[in-house]
Amino acid sequence: MMRIDAHHHVWTLARADYGWLTPERGPIYRDFGLADLAPHLAATGIEGTILVQAAPTEAETAFLLDVAKSAEQVRGVVGWIEFDAGDAAARIDAIAGCELLVGLRPMLQDIADDDWLLRPELAAPLEAMARHDLVFDALVLPRHLPRLVQVVDRHPDLQFVLDHFGKPHLATGDIAAWKDDIASLAARSNVVCKLSGLATEAAPNWQVKDLREVVDHALACFGPERMLWGSDWPVVNLAGGYAHWFAAAEALLADLSSEARAAIFGGNAARVYLSSRGWPTSRK
């Protein structure tokens, strides 16, 4: 089964639409391209990737699709559209046929209105996504999870992917409410979760044991058949880097069967992002 990194980024600072990416971000405040990622993929035996947006502009989506079309390792792109536009559904209809587009992701964690997800106007674009078998990547914080449950229930035909486990408060250990909400989300069959982004939510100099409780809880709720591994590279460079996070994930999943580990490290991403669009996992 092919290994897939289900969540990474590339960016070029000169594009100037990464509002969150400032000089204070230190080691990731520079350009990152697929050539920078290649050694990490080779070292971990990863053959395919899902490239995810990092800026809330449609220009970002065009940029990522352009990068992906000449990159054999990129199997799919999760882009962005202006969900608040009056013609958002039509925009999705127009972009859905783009080669390699597999999903869309509003940057919910950066939206001031915590109830944005519940807006009635969002129904039409989400229905358009479902029609076109596009995945909704949910970049949320723990406080958004109860709202996400409501949206998931409203759109049972839409596949949702919970990015970064919903960013549990690992650094403080305040995860009781998160655990309840994860269990609630997992009860909905159209949601899967992405084992990614935990390193940057943990305290500095984190160790594997610091992540085990949330990973074990998500596994108990979703099961290995509904979990995808992603690096969140290059953001992960803020918290140990690609190799450290990959090794930690392997350690956290070591007690699972080889089949379950293979599913998390690739098979599930192929099913969720690629098979639903009728596309093969390989590119010619």
Coordinates of C-alpha atoms in Angstrom, one line a residue:
M1 CA 0.0 0.0 0.0
M2 CA 1.4 3.3 -1.0
R3 CA 2.5 5.7 1.7
I4 CA 0.9 9.2 1.5
D5 CA 1.7 12.3 3.4
A6 CA -1.9 13.6 3.7
H7 CA -1.0 17.2 4.7
H8 CA 1.8 19.4 3.7
H9 CA 2.3 22.9 2.3
V10 CA 4.6 24.8 -0.1
W11 CA 4.8 28.6 -0.2
T12 CA 6.6 31.5 -1.9
L13 CA 6.8 34.6 0.3
A14 CA 6.7 37.0 -2.6
R15 CA 3.1 35.9 -3.3
A16 CA 2.3 38.0 -0.2
D17 CA -1.0 36.5 0.8
Y18 CA 0.1 34.5 3.8
G19 CA -1.1 36.9 6.5
W20 CA -0.2 34.5 9.3
L21 CA 3.4 33.9 8.1
T22 CA 5.5 36.7 9.6
P23 CA 9.2 37.1 10.5
E24 CA 8.3 36.0 14.0
R25 CA 7.8 32.5 12.6
G26 CA 11.6 32.2 12.4
P27 CA 12.6 29.0 10.7
I28 CA 9.6 28.8 8.4
Y29 CA 9.7 32.4 7.3
R30 CA 11.2 31.6 3.9
D31 CA 10.2 29.9 0.7
F32 CA 9.5 26.2 0.8
G33 CA 9.1 24.1 -2.4
L34 CA 8.8 20.5 -3.3
A35 CA 12.5 20.2 -3.7
D36 CA 12.9 20.9 0.0
L37 CA 10.4 18.2 0.8
A38 CA 11.8 15.5 -1.4
P39 CA 14.6 14.3 1.0
H40 CA 12.0 13.8 3.8
L41 CA 9.7 11.8 1.5
A42 CA 12.7 9.6 0.4
A43 CA 13.8 9.0 4.0
T44 CA 10.3 7.9 5.1
G45 CA 9.4 5.9 2.0
I46 CA 6.5 8.2 1.1
E47 CA 5.5 8.1 -2.5
G48 CA 2.5 10.5 -2.7
T49 CA 1.3 13.6 -1.0
I50 CA -1.8 15.8 -0.5
L51 CA -0.8 19.5 -0.9
V52 CA -2.9 21.8 1.3
Q53 CA -3.6 25.5 1.0
A54 CA -1.9 28.0 3.4
A55 CA -3.4 31.3 2.3
P56 CA -7.1 32.3 2.1
T57 CA -7.1 33.4 -1.6
E58 CA -8.2 31.8 -4.8
A59 CA -4.8 32.8 -6.2
E60 CA -3.3 30.3 -3.7
T61 CA -5.4 27.5 -5.2
A62 CA -4.3 28.3 -8.7
F63 CA -0.7 28.4 -7.4
L64 CA -0.9 25.0 -5.8
L65 CA -2.6 23.4 -8.8
D66 CA 0.2 24.8 -11.0
V67 CA 2.8 23.4 -8.6
A68 CA 1.1 20.0 -8.5
K69 CA 0.6 19.5 -12.2
S70 CA 4.3 19.0 -12.8
A71 CA 5.0 17.1 -9.6
E72 CA 4.4 13.4 -9.8
Q73 CA 4.5 12.9 -6.1
V74 CA 1.5 15.3 -5.5
R75 CA -1.6 13.2 -5.8
G76 CA -4.1 15.9 -4.8
V77 CA -4.6 19.5 -3.8
V78 CA -6.8 20.9 -1.1
G79 CA -7.5 24.5 -2.1
W80 CA -9.5 27.5 -1.0
I81 CA -12.4 29.4 -2.5
E82 CA -14.3 32.5 -1.4
F83 CA -17.0 30.8 0.6
D84 CA -18.5 34.2 1.5
A85 CA -19.1 35.2 -2.1
G86 CA -22.7 35.3 -3.3
D87 CA -21.7 32.9 -6.1
A88 CA -19.6 30.5 -4.0
A89 CA -21.5 27.5 -5.2
A90 CA -21.0 28.5 -8.9
R91 CA -17.3 29.0 -8.2
I92 CA -17.1 25.5 -6.8
D93 CA -18.9 24.1 -9.9
A94 CA -16.4 25.9 -12.0
I95 CA -13.3 24.8 -10.2
A96 CA -14.4 21.2 -9.4
G97 CA -13.2 19.9 -12.8
C98 CA -9.6 21.1 -12.2
E99 CA -7.2 18.2 -12.4
L100 CA -5.9 17.2 -9.0
L101 CA -8.3 19.3 -6.9
V102 CA -9.6 17.0 -4.2
G103 CA -10.9 19.3 -1.5
L104 CA -11.4 22.8 -0.2
R105 CA -10.4 24.3 3.2
P106 CA -11.7 27.6 4.7
M107 CA -9.2 28.7 7.3
L108 CA -11.8 28.6 10.1
Q109 CA -9.3 29.0 12.9
D110 CA -8.6 32.6 11.6
I111 CA -12.2 33.7 11.1
A112 CA -13.3 36.1 13.9
D113 CA -16.9 34.8 14.0
D114 CA -16.9 31.4 15.8
D115 CA -20.4 30.8 14.3
W116 CA -19.3 31.3 10.7
L117 CA -19.7 27.6 10.1
L118 CA -23.4 27.8 11.0
R119 CA -24.3 30.6 8.5
P120 CA -27.2 29.5 6.3
E121 CA -25.4 30.9 3.3
L122 CA -22.8 28.2 3.6
A123 CA -25.3 25.5 2.7
A124 CA -25.2 26.0 -1.0
P125 CA -21.4 25.8 -1.4
L126 CA -21.2 22.8 0.9
E127 CA -23.9 21.1 -1.2
A128 CA -21.8 21.9 -4.3
M129 CA -18.8 20.3 -2.7
A130 CA -20.8 17.2 -2.0
R131 CA -22.0 17.0 -5.6
H132 CA -18.5 17.1 -6.9
D133 CA -17.1 14.7 -4.3
L134 CA -14.8 17.4 -2.9
V135 CA -13.6 16.9 0.6
F136 CA -14.1 19.6 3.3
D137 CA -10.9 19.9 5.3
A138 CA -11.8 21.5 8.7
L139 CA -9.1 23.7 10.1
V140 CA -10.6 24.3 13.5
L141 CA -9.8 25.0 17.1
P142 CA -11.4 23.0 20.0
R143 CA -14.1 25.7 20.5
H144 CA -15.3 25.1 17.0
L145 CA -15.9 21.4 17.4
P146 CA -19.5 21.5 18.6
R147 CA -20.4 23.8 15.7
L148 CA -18.6 21.4 13.3
V149 CA -20.8 18.6 14.6
Q150 CA -23.9 20.6 13.6
V151 CA -22.6 21.2 10.1
V152 CA -21.6 17.6 9.6
D153 CA -25.2 16.6 10.5
R154 CA -26.6 19.1 8.0
H155 CA -24.5 17.6 5.2
P156 CA -24.4 13.8 5.5
D157 CA -23.3 13.4 1.9
L158 CA -20.2 15.6 2.3
Q159 CA -16.9 14.0 3.4
F160 CA -15.2 16.0 6.3
V161 CA -11.6 15.7 7.3
L162 CA -10.7 17.0 10.8
D163 CA -7.3 18.6 10.4
H164 CA -4.8 18.2 13.3
F165 CA -7.3 16.4 15.5
G166 CA -9.0 19.8 16.0
K167 CA -5.8 21.2 17.7
P168 CA -6.3 19.9 21.2
H169 CA -4.7 22.1 24.0
L170 CA -1.8 19.7 24.5
A171 CA 0.5 22.4 26.0
T172 CA -1.9 23.0 28.9
G173 CA -3.5 19.6 29.2
D174 CA -7.0 21.1 29.0
I175 CA -8.5 18.4 26.8
A176 CA -11.6 17.1 28.7
A177 CA -14.1 19.0 26.5
W178 CA -12.0 18.2 23.4
K179 CA -12.3 14.5 24.2
D180 CA -16.1 14.7 24.5
D181 CA -16.4 16.6 21.2
I182 CA -14.1 14.2 19.4
A183 CA -16.3 11.3 20.5
S184 CA -19.3 13.1 19.2
L185 CA -17.7 13.9 15.8
A186 CA -16.5 10.3 15.5
A187 CA -20.1 9.1 15.8
R188 CA -20.7 10.7 12.4
S189 CA -19.6 8.3 9.6
N190 CA -18.8 11.1 7.2
V191 CA -15.9 12.4 9.3
V192 CA -12.3 11.2 9.4
C193 CA -9.4 12.7 11.4
K194 CA -5.9 13.7 10.4
L195 CA -3.1 12.7 12.6
S196 CA -1.1 15.9 12.0
G197 CA -0.2 19.2 13.6
L198 CA 0.1 17.8 17.1
A199 CA 3.8 18.7 17.5
T200 CA 3.1 22.4 17.3
E201 CA 0.2 22.1 19.8
A202 CA 2.4 20.4 22.4
A203 CA 4.8 22.1 24.8
P204 CA 8.3 22.8 23.6
N205 CA 10.7 19.8 23.6
W206 CA 7.7 17.5 23.6
Q207 CA 8.1 13.7 23.8
V208 CA 6.0 10.9 22.5
K209 CA 4.4 10.3 25.8
D210 CA 3.0 13.9 25.7
L211 CA 0.9 13.0 22.6
R212 CA -0.2 9.5 23.6
E213 CA -3.5 10.4 25.4
V214 CA -5.0 12.3 22.5
V215 CA -3.8 9.8 19.9
D216 CA -5.2 6.9 21.9
H217 CA -8.5 8.7 22.4
A218 CA -8.8 9.6 18.7
L219 CA -8.0 6.0 17.8
A220 CA -10.6 4.7 20.2
C221 CA -13.2 7.0 18.7
F222 CA -12.4 6.9 15.0
G223 CA -10.6 3.6 14.6
P224 CA -7.5 3.2 12.4
E225 CA -9.7 3.0 9.3
R226 CA -10.7 6.7 9.7
M227 CA -7.4 8.2 10.5
L228 CA -4.8 9.7 8.1
W229 CA -1.3 10.7 8.8
G230 CA 0.1 14.1 7.6
S231 CA 3.4 15.9 8.3
D232 CA 2.1 19.5 8.4
W233 CA 5.5 20.3 6.8
P234 CA 7.0 22.9 6.9
V235 CA 5.0 24.1 9.9
V236 CA 6.3 21.1 11.8
N237 CA 9.8 22.6 11.6
L238 CA 8.7 24.8 14.5
A239 CA 8.4 21.8 16.7
G240 CA 11.1 19.2 15.9
G241 CA 10.9 18.7 12.1
Y242 CA 9.6 16.0 9.7
A243 CA 11.7 13.1 10.8
H244 CA 11.0 13.6 14.5
W245 CA 7.2 13.8 14.0
F246 CA 7.2 10.8 11.6
A247 CA 9.1 8.7 14.2
A248 CA 6.7 9.8 16.9
A249 CA 3.7 8.8 14.9
E250 CA 5.2 5.4 14.2
A251 CA 5.9 4.9 17.9
L252 CA 2.3 6.0 18.8
L253 CA 0.8 3.5 16.3
A254 CA 3.3 0.7 17.0
D255 CA 0.7 -1.5 18.7
L256 CA -1.6 -1.6 15.7
S257 CA -1.5 -4.3 13.1
S258 CA 0.6 -3.8 10.0
E259 CA -2.6 -3.4 8.0
A260 CA -3.9 -0.7 10.3
R261 CA -0.6 1.2 10.2
A262 CA -0.5 1.0 6.4
A263 CA -4.0 2.4 6.2
I264 CA -3.2 5.4 8.4
F265 CA 0.1 6.0 6.5
G266 CA -1.5 6.0 3.1
G267 CA -4.4 3.7 2.4
N268 CA -7.0 5.9 4.1
A269 CA -5.8 9.1 2.4
A270 CA -6.0 7.3 -1.0
R271 CA -9.6 6.3 -0.2
V272 CA -10.8 9.6 1.2
Y273 CA -9.1 12.0 -1.2
L274 CA -8.5 10.1 -4.4
S275 CA -10.9 7.2 -4.8
S276 CA -13.9 9.4 -4.1
R277 CA -13.0 11.5 -7.2
G278 CA -12.5 8.4 -9.2
W279 CA -8.8 9.0 -9.7
P280 CA -5.9 6.5 -9.3
T281 CA -3.3 6.9 -6.7
S282 CA -0.6 6.9 -9.3
R283 CA 0.0 9.5 -12.0
K284 CA 1.3 8.9 -15.5

